[in-house]
CSV table of N, CA and C in Angstrom, one decimal:
chain,number,residue,atom,x,y,z
A,8,UNK,N,-2.1,-11.1,-10.1
A,8,UNK,CA,-2.0,-12.4,-10.7
A,8,UNK,C,-3.1,-12.5,-11.8
A,9,UNK,N,-2.8,-13.2,-12.8
A,9,UNK,CA,-3.8,-13.4,-13.9
A,9,UNK,C,-4.0,-14.9,-14.0
A,10,UNK,N,-5.2,-15.3,-14.6
A,10,UNK,CA,-5.6,-16.7,-14.8
A,10,UNK,C,-4.7,-17.4,-15.8
A,11,UNK,N,-3.8,-16.7,-16.5
A,11,UNK,CA,-2.9,-17.5,-17.4
A,11,UNK,C,-1.6,-17.9,-16.7
A,12,UNK,N,-1.5,-17.5,-15.4
A,12,UNK,CA,-0.3,-17.8,-14.6
A,12,UNK,C,-0.5,-18.9,-13.5
A,13,UNK,N,-1.8,-19.0,-13.0
A,13,UNK,CA,-2.0,-19.9,-11.9
A,13,UNK,C,-3.5,-20.3,-11.9
A,14,UNK,N,-3.8,-21.4,-11.2
A,14,UNK,CA,-5.1,-21.9,-11.0
A,14,UNK,C,-5.6,-21.4,-9.7
A,15,UNK,N,-6.5,-20.4,-9.6
A,15,UNK,CA,-7.0,-19.9,-8.4
A,15,UNK,C,-8.4,-19.4,-8.7
A,16,UNK,N,-9.1,-18.9,-7.6
A,16,UNK,CA,-10.4,-18.3,-7.7
A,16,UNK,C,-11.4,-19.3,-8.4
A,17,UNK,N,-11.8,-20.3,-7.7
A,17,UNK,CA,-12.6,-21.4,-8.2
A,17,UNK,C,-13.5,-21.2,-9.4
A,18,UNK,N,-13.5,-20.0,-10.0
A,18,UNK,CA,-14.3,-19.7,-11.1
A,18,UNK,C,-13.7,-20.1,-12.4
A,19,UNK,N,-12.4,-20.3,-12.5
A,19,UNK,CA,-11.8,-20.7,-13.7
A,19,UNK,C,-12.0,-22.2,-14.1
A,20,UNK,N,-11.4,-23.1,-13.3
A,20,UNK,CA,-11.5,-24.5,-13.6
A,20,UNK,C,-12.4,-25.2,-12.6
A,21,UNK,N,-12.4,-24.7,-11.4
A,21,UNK,CA,-13.3,-25.3,-10.3
A,21,UNK,C,-12.7,-26.6,-9.8
A,22,UNK,N,-11.4,-26.9,-10.0
A,22,UNK,CA,-10.8,-28.1,-9.5
A,22,UNK,C,-9.3,-28.0,-9.7
A,23,UNK,N,-8.5,-29.0,-9.2
A,23,UNK,CA,-7.1,-29.0,-9.5
A,23,UNK,C,-6.8,-29.2,-11.0
A,24,UNK,N,-5.7,-28.8,-11.4
A,24,UNK,CA,-5.3,-29.0,-12.8
A,24,UNK,C,-4.0,-29.8,-12.8
A,25,UNK,N,-3.7,-30.4,-13.9
A,25,UNK,CA,-2.5,-31.2,-14.1
A,25,UNK,C,-1.2,-30.3,-14.0
A,26,UNK,N,-0.2,-30.9,-13.4
A,26,UNK,CA,1.1,-30.1,-13.3
A,26,UNK,C,1.6,-29.7,-14.6
A,27,UNK,N,2.0,-28.5,-14.7
A,27,UNK,CA,2.6,-28.0,-16.0
A,27,UNK,C,1.6,-27.3,-16.9
A,28,UNK,N,0.4,-27.1,-16.5
A,28,UNK,CA,-0.6,-26.4,-17.3
A,28,UNK,C,-0.3,-24.9,-17.4
A,29,UNK,N,0.4,-24.4,-16.4
A,29,UNK,CA,0.8,-23.0,-16.4
A,29,UNK,C,2.3,-23.0,-16.5
A,30,UNK,N,2.9,-21.8,-16.9
A,30,UNK,CA,4.4,-21.7,-17.1
A,30,UNK,C,5.1,-21.8,-15.7
A,31,UNK,N,6.4,-22.3,-15.8
A,31,UNK,CA,7.2,-22.4,-14.5
A,31,UNK,C,7.6,-21.0,-14.1
A,32,UNK,N,8.0,-21.0,-12.8
A,32,UNK,CA,8.6,-19.7,-12.3
A,32,UNK,C,10.1,-19.6,-12.7
A,33,UNK,N,10.8,-18.6,-12.3
A,33,UNK,CA,12.2,-18.4,-12.7
A,33,UNK,C,13.1,-19.5,-12.3
A,34,UNK,N,12.7,-20.4,-11.3
A,34,UNK,CA,13.5,-21.5,-10.9
A,34,UNK,C,13.1,-22.8,-11.6
A,35,UNK,N,12.2,-22.7,-12.5
A,35,UNK,CA,11.8,-23.9,-13.2
A,35,UNK,C,10.7,-24.8,-12.5
A,36,UNK,N,10.2,-24.2,-11.4
A,36,UNK,CA,9.2,-24.9,-10.7
A,36,UNK,C,7.8,-24.6,-11.1
A,37,UNK,N,6.9,-25.6,-11.3
A,37,UNK,CA,5.6,-25.4,-11.7
A,37,UNK,C,4.6,-25.3,-10.5
A,38,UNK,N,3.5,-24.6,-10.7
A,38,UNK,CA,2.4,-24.6,-9.8
A,38,UNK,C,2.7,-24.3,-8.4
A,39,UNK,N,3.6,-23.3,-8.2
A,39,UNK,CA,3.9,-22.9,-6.8
A,39,UNK,C,2.9,-22.0,-6.2
A,40,UNK,N,2.0,-21.5,-7.0
A,40,UNK,CA,0.9,-20.6,-6.6
A,40,UNK,C,-0.4,-21.2,-7.1
A,41,UNK,N,-1.4,-21.3,-6.2
A,41,UNK,CA,-2.6,-21.9,-6.6
A,41,UNK,C,-2.6,-23.4,-6.7
A,42,UNK,N,-3.6,-23.9,-7.3
A,42,UNK,CA,-3.8,-25.3,-7.6
A,42,UNK,C,-4.1,-26.1,-6.3
A,43,UNK,N,-3.1,-26.4,-5.4
A,43,UNK,CA,-3.4,-27.0,-4.1
A,43,UNK,C,-2.5,-26.3,-3.1
A,44,UNK,N,-3.1,-26.2,-1.8
A,44,UNK,CA,-2.2,-25.8,-0.7
A,44,UNK,C,-1.1,-26.9,-0.5
A,45,UNK,N,0.1,-26.5,-0.4
A,45,UNK,CA,1.2,-27.5,-0.2
A,45,UNK,C,1.6,-27.5,1.2
A,46,UNK,N,1.6,-28.8,1.8
A,46,UNK,CA,2.1,-29.0,3.1
A,46,UNK,C,3.5,-28.7,3.2
A,47,UNK,N,4.0,-28.2,4.3
A,47,UNK,CA,5.4,-27.9,4.5
A,47,UNK,C,5.8,-28.8,5.8
A,48,UNK,N,7.1,-29.1,5.9
A,48,UNK,CA,7.6,-29.8,7.0
A,48,UNK,C,7.6,-29.0,8.3
A,49,UNK,N,7.7,-27.7,8.2
A,49,UNK,CA,7.8,-26.8,9.4
A,49,UNK,C,6.5,-26.8,10.1
A,50,UNK,N,6.6,-26.9,11.5
A,50,UNK,CA,5.4,-26.7,12.3
A,50,UNK,C,5.0,-25.3,12.4
A,51,UNK,N,3.7,-25.1,12.7
A,51,UNK,CA,3.1,-23.8,12.7
A,51,UNK,C,3.6,-23.0,13.9
A,52,UNK,N,4.0,-21.7,13.6
A,52,UNK,CA,4.3,-20.8,14.7
A,52,UNK,C,3.7,-19.4,14.2
A,53,UNK,N,3.4,-18.6,15.2
A,53,UNK,CA,2.8,-17.3,14.9
A,53,UNK,C,3.7,-16.3,14.2
A,54,UNK,N,5.0,-16.5,14.4
A,54,UNK,CA,6.0,-15.6,13.9
A,54,UNK,C,7.3,-16.3,13.6
A,55,UNK,N,8.3,-15.6,13.2
A,55,UNK,CA,9.6,-16.2,12.8
A,55,UNK,C,10.7,-15.9,13.9
A,56,UNK,N,10.3,-15.5,15.1
A,56,UNK,CA,11.3,-15.2,16.1
A,56,UNK,C,12.0,-16.6,16.5
A,57,UNK,N,13.4,-16.5,16.5
A,57,UNK,CA,14.2,-17.7,16.7
A,57,UNK,C,14.2,-18.8,15.6
A,58,UNK,N,13.7,-18.4,14.5
A,58,UNK,CA,13.7,-19.4,13.4
A,58,UNK,C,15.1,-19.7,12.9
A,59,UNK,N,15.3,-20.9,12.4
A,59,UNK,CA,16.6,-21.3,11.8
A,59,UNK,C,16.9,-20.4,10.6
A,60,UNK,N,18.1,-20.1,10.4
A,60,UNK,CA,18.5,-19.2,9.3
A,60,UNK,C,19.1,-20.0,8.2
A,61,UNK,N,18.5,-20.0,7.0
A,61,UNK,CA,19.0,-20.8,5.9
A,61,UNK,C,20.1,-20.0,5.2
A,62,UNK,N,21.2,-20.6,4.8
A,62,UNK,CA,21.4,-22.1,4.6
A,62,UNK,C,22.2,-22.7,5.8
A,63,UNK,N,22.6,-21.9,6.8
A,63,UNK,CA,23.4,-22.4,7.9
A,63,UNK,C,22.6,-23.4,8.7
A,64,UNK,N,21.4,-23.1,9.0
A,64,UNK,CA,20.5,-23.9,9.8
A,64,UNK,C,19.4,-24.4,8.9
A,65,UNK,N,19.7,-25.2,7.9
A,65,UNK,CA,18.7,-25.6,6.9
A,65,UNK,C,17.9,-26.9,7.3
A,66,UNK,N,17.5,-26.9,8.5
A,66,UNK,CA,16.7,-28.0,9.0
A,66,UNK,C,15.3,-27.5,9.2
A,67,UNK,N,14.3,-28.4,9.1
A,67,UNK,CA,12.9,-28.1,9.3
A,67,UNK,C,12.7,-27.5,10.7
A,68,UNK,N,11.9,-26.6,10.9
A,68,UNK,CA,11.5,-26.0,12.2
A,68,UNK,C,10.4,-26.7,12.8
A,69,UNK,N,10.7,-27.9,13.3
A,69,UNK,CA,9.7,-28.8,13.9
A,69,UNK,C,9.0,-28.2,15.1
A,70,UNK,N,7.7,-28.4,15.2
A,70,UNK,CA,7.0,-28.0,16.4
A,70,UNK,C,6.3,-29.1,17.0
A,71,UNK,N,6.0,-29.0,18.3
A,71,UNK,CA,5.3,-30.1,19.0
A,71,UNK,C,3.8,-30.0,19.0
A,72,UNK,N,3.3,-29.0,18.3
A,72,UNK,CA,1.8,-28.7,18.4
A,72,UNK,C,1.0,-29.5,17.4
A,73,UNK,N,1.6,-30.3,16.5
A,73,UNK,CA,0.9,-31.1,15.6
A,73,UNK,C,0.1,-30.3,14.5
A,74,UNK,N,0.5,-29.1,14.3
A,74,UNK,CA,-0.1,-28.3,13.3
A,74,UNK,C,1.0,-27.8,12.4
A,75,UNK,N,0.8,-27.9,11.1
A,75,UNK,CA,1.9,-27.7,10.1
A,75,UNK,C,1.5,-26.5,9.1
A,76,UNK,N,2.6,-25.9,8.6
A,76,UNK,CA,2.5,-24.8,7.7
A,76,UNK,C,2.0,-25.4,6.3
A,77,UNK,N,1.2,-24.6,5.7
A,77,UNK,CA,0.8,-24.8,4.3
A,77,UNK,C,1.0,-23.5,3.5
A,78,UNK,N,1.4,-23.6,2.3
A,78,UNK,CA,1.7,-22.4,1.5
A,78,UNK,C,1.2,-22.5,0.1
A,79,UNK,N,1.0,-21.4,-0.6
A,79,UNK,CA,0.7,-21.3,-2.0
A,79,UNK,C,-0.7,-21.1,-2.4
A,80,UNK,N,-1.7,-21.3,-1.5
A,80,UNK,CA,-3.1,-21.2,-1.9
A,80,UNK,C,-3.5,-22.3,-2.7
A,81,UNK,N,-4.8,-22.3,-3.2
A,81,UNK,CA,-5.3,-23.4,-4.0
A,81,UNK,C,-6.2,-22.8,-5.1
A,82,UNK,N,-6.8,-23.8,-5.8
A,82,UNK,CA,-7.7,-23.4,-6.9
A,82,UNK,C,-8.9,-22.7,-6.4
A,83,UNK,N,-9.3,-22.8,-5.1
A,83,UNK,CA,-10.4,-22.0,-4.7
A,83,UNK,C,-10.1,-20.9,-3.7
A,84,UNK,N,-8.8,-20.4,-3.8
A,84,UNK,CA,-8.3,-19.3,-3.0
A,84,UNK,C,-8.4,-18.0,-3.8
A,85,UNK,N,-8.4,-16.9,-3.1
A,85,UNK,CA,-8.3,-15.6,-3.6
A,85,UNK,C,-6.9,-15.3,-4.1
A,86,UNK,N,-6.8,-14.5,-5.1
A,86,UNK,CA,-5.4,-14.2,-5.7
A,86,UNK,C,-4.5,-13.6,-4.7
A,87,UNK,N,-4.9,-12.9,-3.6
A,87,UNK,CA,-4.0,-12.3,-2.6
A,87,UNK,C,-3.4,-13.4,-1.8
A,88,UNK,N,-4.0,-14.6,-1.7
A,88,UNK,CA,-3.5,-15.7,-0.9
A,88,UNK,C,-2.6,-16.6,-1.7
A,89,UNK,N,-2.7,-16.6,-3.0
A,89,UNK,CA,-2.0,-17.5,-3.9
A,89,UNK,C,-0.6,-17.0,-4.1
A,90,UNK,N,0.2,-17.1,-3.1
A,90,UNK,CA,1.7,-16.8,-3.1
A,90,UNK,C,2.4,-17.6,-2.1
A,91,UNK,N,3.6,-17.9,-2.3
A,91,UNK,CA,4.4,-18.8,-1.4
A,91,UNK,C,4.6,-18.1,0.0
A,92,UNK,N,4.6,-16.8,0.0
A,92,UNK,CA,4.9,-16.1,1.3
A,92,UNK,C,3.7,-16.1,2.2
A,93,UNK,N,2.5,-16.4,1.7
A,93,UNK,CA,1.3,-16.5,2.5
A,93,UNK,C,1.3,-17.9,3.2
A,94,UNK,N,1.1,-17.9,4.6
A,94,UNK,CA,1.1,-19.1,5.3
A,94,UNK,C,-0.3,-19.4,5.8
A,95,UNK,N,-0.6,-20.7,5.8
A,95,UNK,CA,-1.9,-21.2,6.3
A,95,UNK,C,-1.5,-22.4,7.2
A,96,UNK,N,-2.3,-22.9,8.0
A,96,UNK,CA,-1.9,-24.1,8.8
A,96,UNK,C,-3.1,-25.0,8.9
A,97,UNK,N,-2.7,-26.3,9.2
A,97,UNK,CA,-3.7,-27.3,9.4
A,97,UNK,C,-3.1,-28.5,10.1
A,98,UNK,N,-4.0,-29.3,10.7
A,98,UNK,CA,-3.5,-30.5,11.4
A,98,UNK,C,-3.3,-31.6,10.3
A,99,UNK,N,-2.3,-32.4,10.3
A,99,UNK,CA,-2.0,-33.3,9.3
A,99,UNK,C,-3.1,-34.4,9.1
A,100,UNK,N,-4.0,-34.5,10.0
A,100,UNK,CA,-5.0,-35.5,9.9
A,100,UNK,C,-6.2,-34.9,9.2
A,101,UNK,N,-6.2,-33.6,8.9
A,101,UNK,CA,-7.3,-33.0,8.2
A,101,UNK,C,-7.2,-33.3,6.7
A,102,UNK,N,-8.2,-33.6,6.0
A,102,UNK,CA,-8.2,-33.9,4.6
A,102,UNK,C,-9.1,-32.9,3.9
A,103,UNK,N,-8.7,-32.4,2.8
A,103,UNK,CA,-9.5,-31.5,2.0
A,103,UNK,C,-9.2,-31.6,0.6
A,104,UNK,N,-10.1,-31.3,-0.3
A,104,UNK,CA,-10.0,-31.4,-1.7
A,104,UNK,C,-8.9,-30.5,-2.3
A,105,UNK,N,-8.5,-29.5,-1.6
A,105,UNK,CA,-7.5,-28.6,-2.1
A,105,UNK,C,-6.2,-28.6,-1.3
A,106,UNK,N,-5.9,-29.7,-0.6
A,106,UNK,CA,-4.6,-29.9,0.1
A,106,UNK,C,-3.8,-30.8,-0.7
A,107,UNK,N,-2.5,-30.6,-0.8
A,107,UNK,CA,-1.6,-31.4,-1.5
A,107,UNK,C,-0.2,-31.3,-0.9
A,108,UNK,N,0.8,-31.8,-1.6
A,108,UNK,CA,2.2,-31.7,-1.2
A,108,UNK,C,3.1,-31.8,-2.5
A,109,UNK,N,4.3,-31.5,-2.3
A,109,UNK,CA,5.3,-31.5,-3.4
A,109,UNK,C,6.4,-32.4,-3.1
A,110,UNK,N,6.7,-33.3,-4.0
A,110,UNK,CA,7.8,-34.2,-3.8
A,110,UNK,C,9.1,-33.6,-4.3
A,111,UNK,N,10.2,-33.7,-3.5
A,111,UNK,CA,11.4,-33.1,-4.0
A,111,UNK,C,12.4,-34.2,-4.1
A,112,UNK,N,13.1,-34.3,-5.3
A,112,UNK,CA,14.1,-35.3,-5.6
A,112,UNK,C,15.4,-34.5,-5.9
A,113,UNK,N,16.4,-34.9,-5.2
A,113,UNK,CA,17.7,-34.2,-5.5
A,113,UNK,C,18.6,-35.1,-6.3
A,114,UNK,N,19.2,-34.6,-7.3
A,114,UNK,CA,20.1,-35.4,-8.2
A,114,UNK,C,19.2,-36.0,-9.3
A,115,UNK,N,19.9,-36.4,-10.3
A,115,UNK,CA,19.2,-37.0,-11.5
A,115,UNK,C,19.6,-38.5,-11.5
A,116,UNK,N,18.6,-39.3,-11.7
A,116,UNK,CA,18.8,-40.8,-11.7
A,116,UNK,C,19.1,-41.4,-10.4
A,117,UNK,N,18.7,-40.8,-9.3
A,117,UNK,CA,18.9,-41.3,-8.0
A,117,UNK,C,17.8,-42.2,-7.5
A,118,UNK,N,16.7,-42.4,-8.2
A,118,UNK,CA,15.6,-43.2,-7.7
A,118,UNK,C,15.9,-44.7,-8.0
């Protein structure tokens, strides 16, 4: 990964950056790597055994342990962590300067 593709390794900006500062991925999504850890709706599990299979079971994999998955790394993460396949976890009551979330809106003009 290079600094022209994502905000990572606290030495570049040292804080979050505005959405769209870096180019989008092939799906047109911005800042999927670095910038802020993104909360996911799925509960934390050690592995994917018995996980729902998308798209047939496209429901969140809820857990009763009150710990949720976070993905993408942040502006103060190492480049090896700043990828959507890397999973981290935290309690939703934890607050940190590099935690965030992504809003998803389906359809145009539905708000």
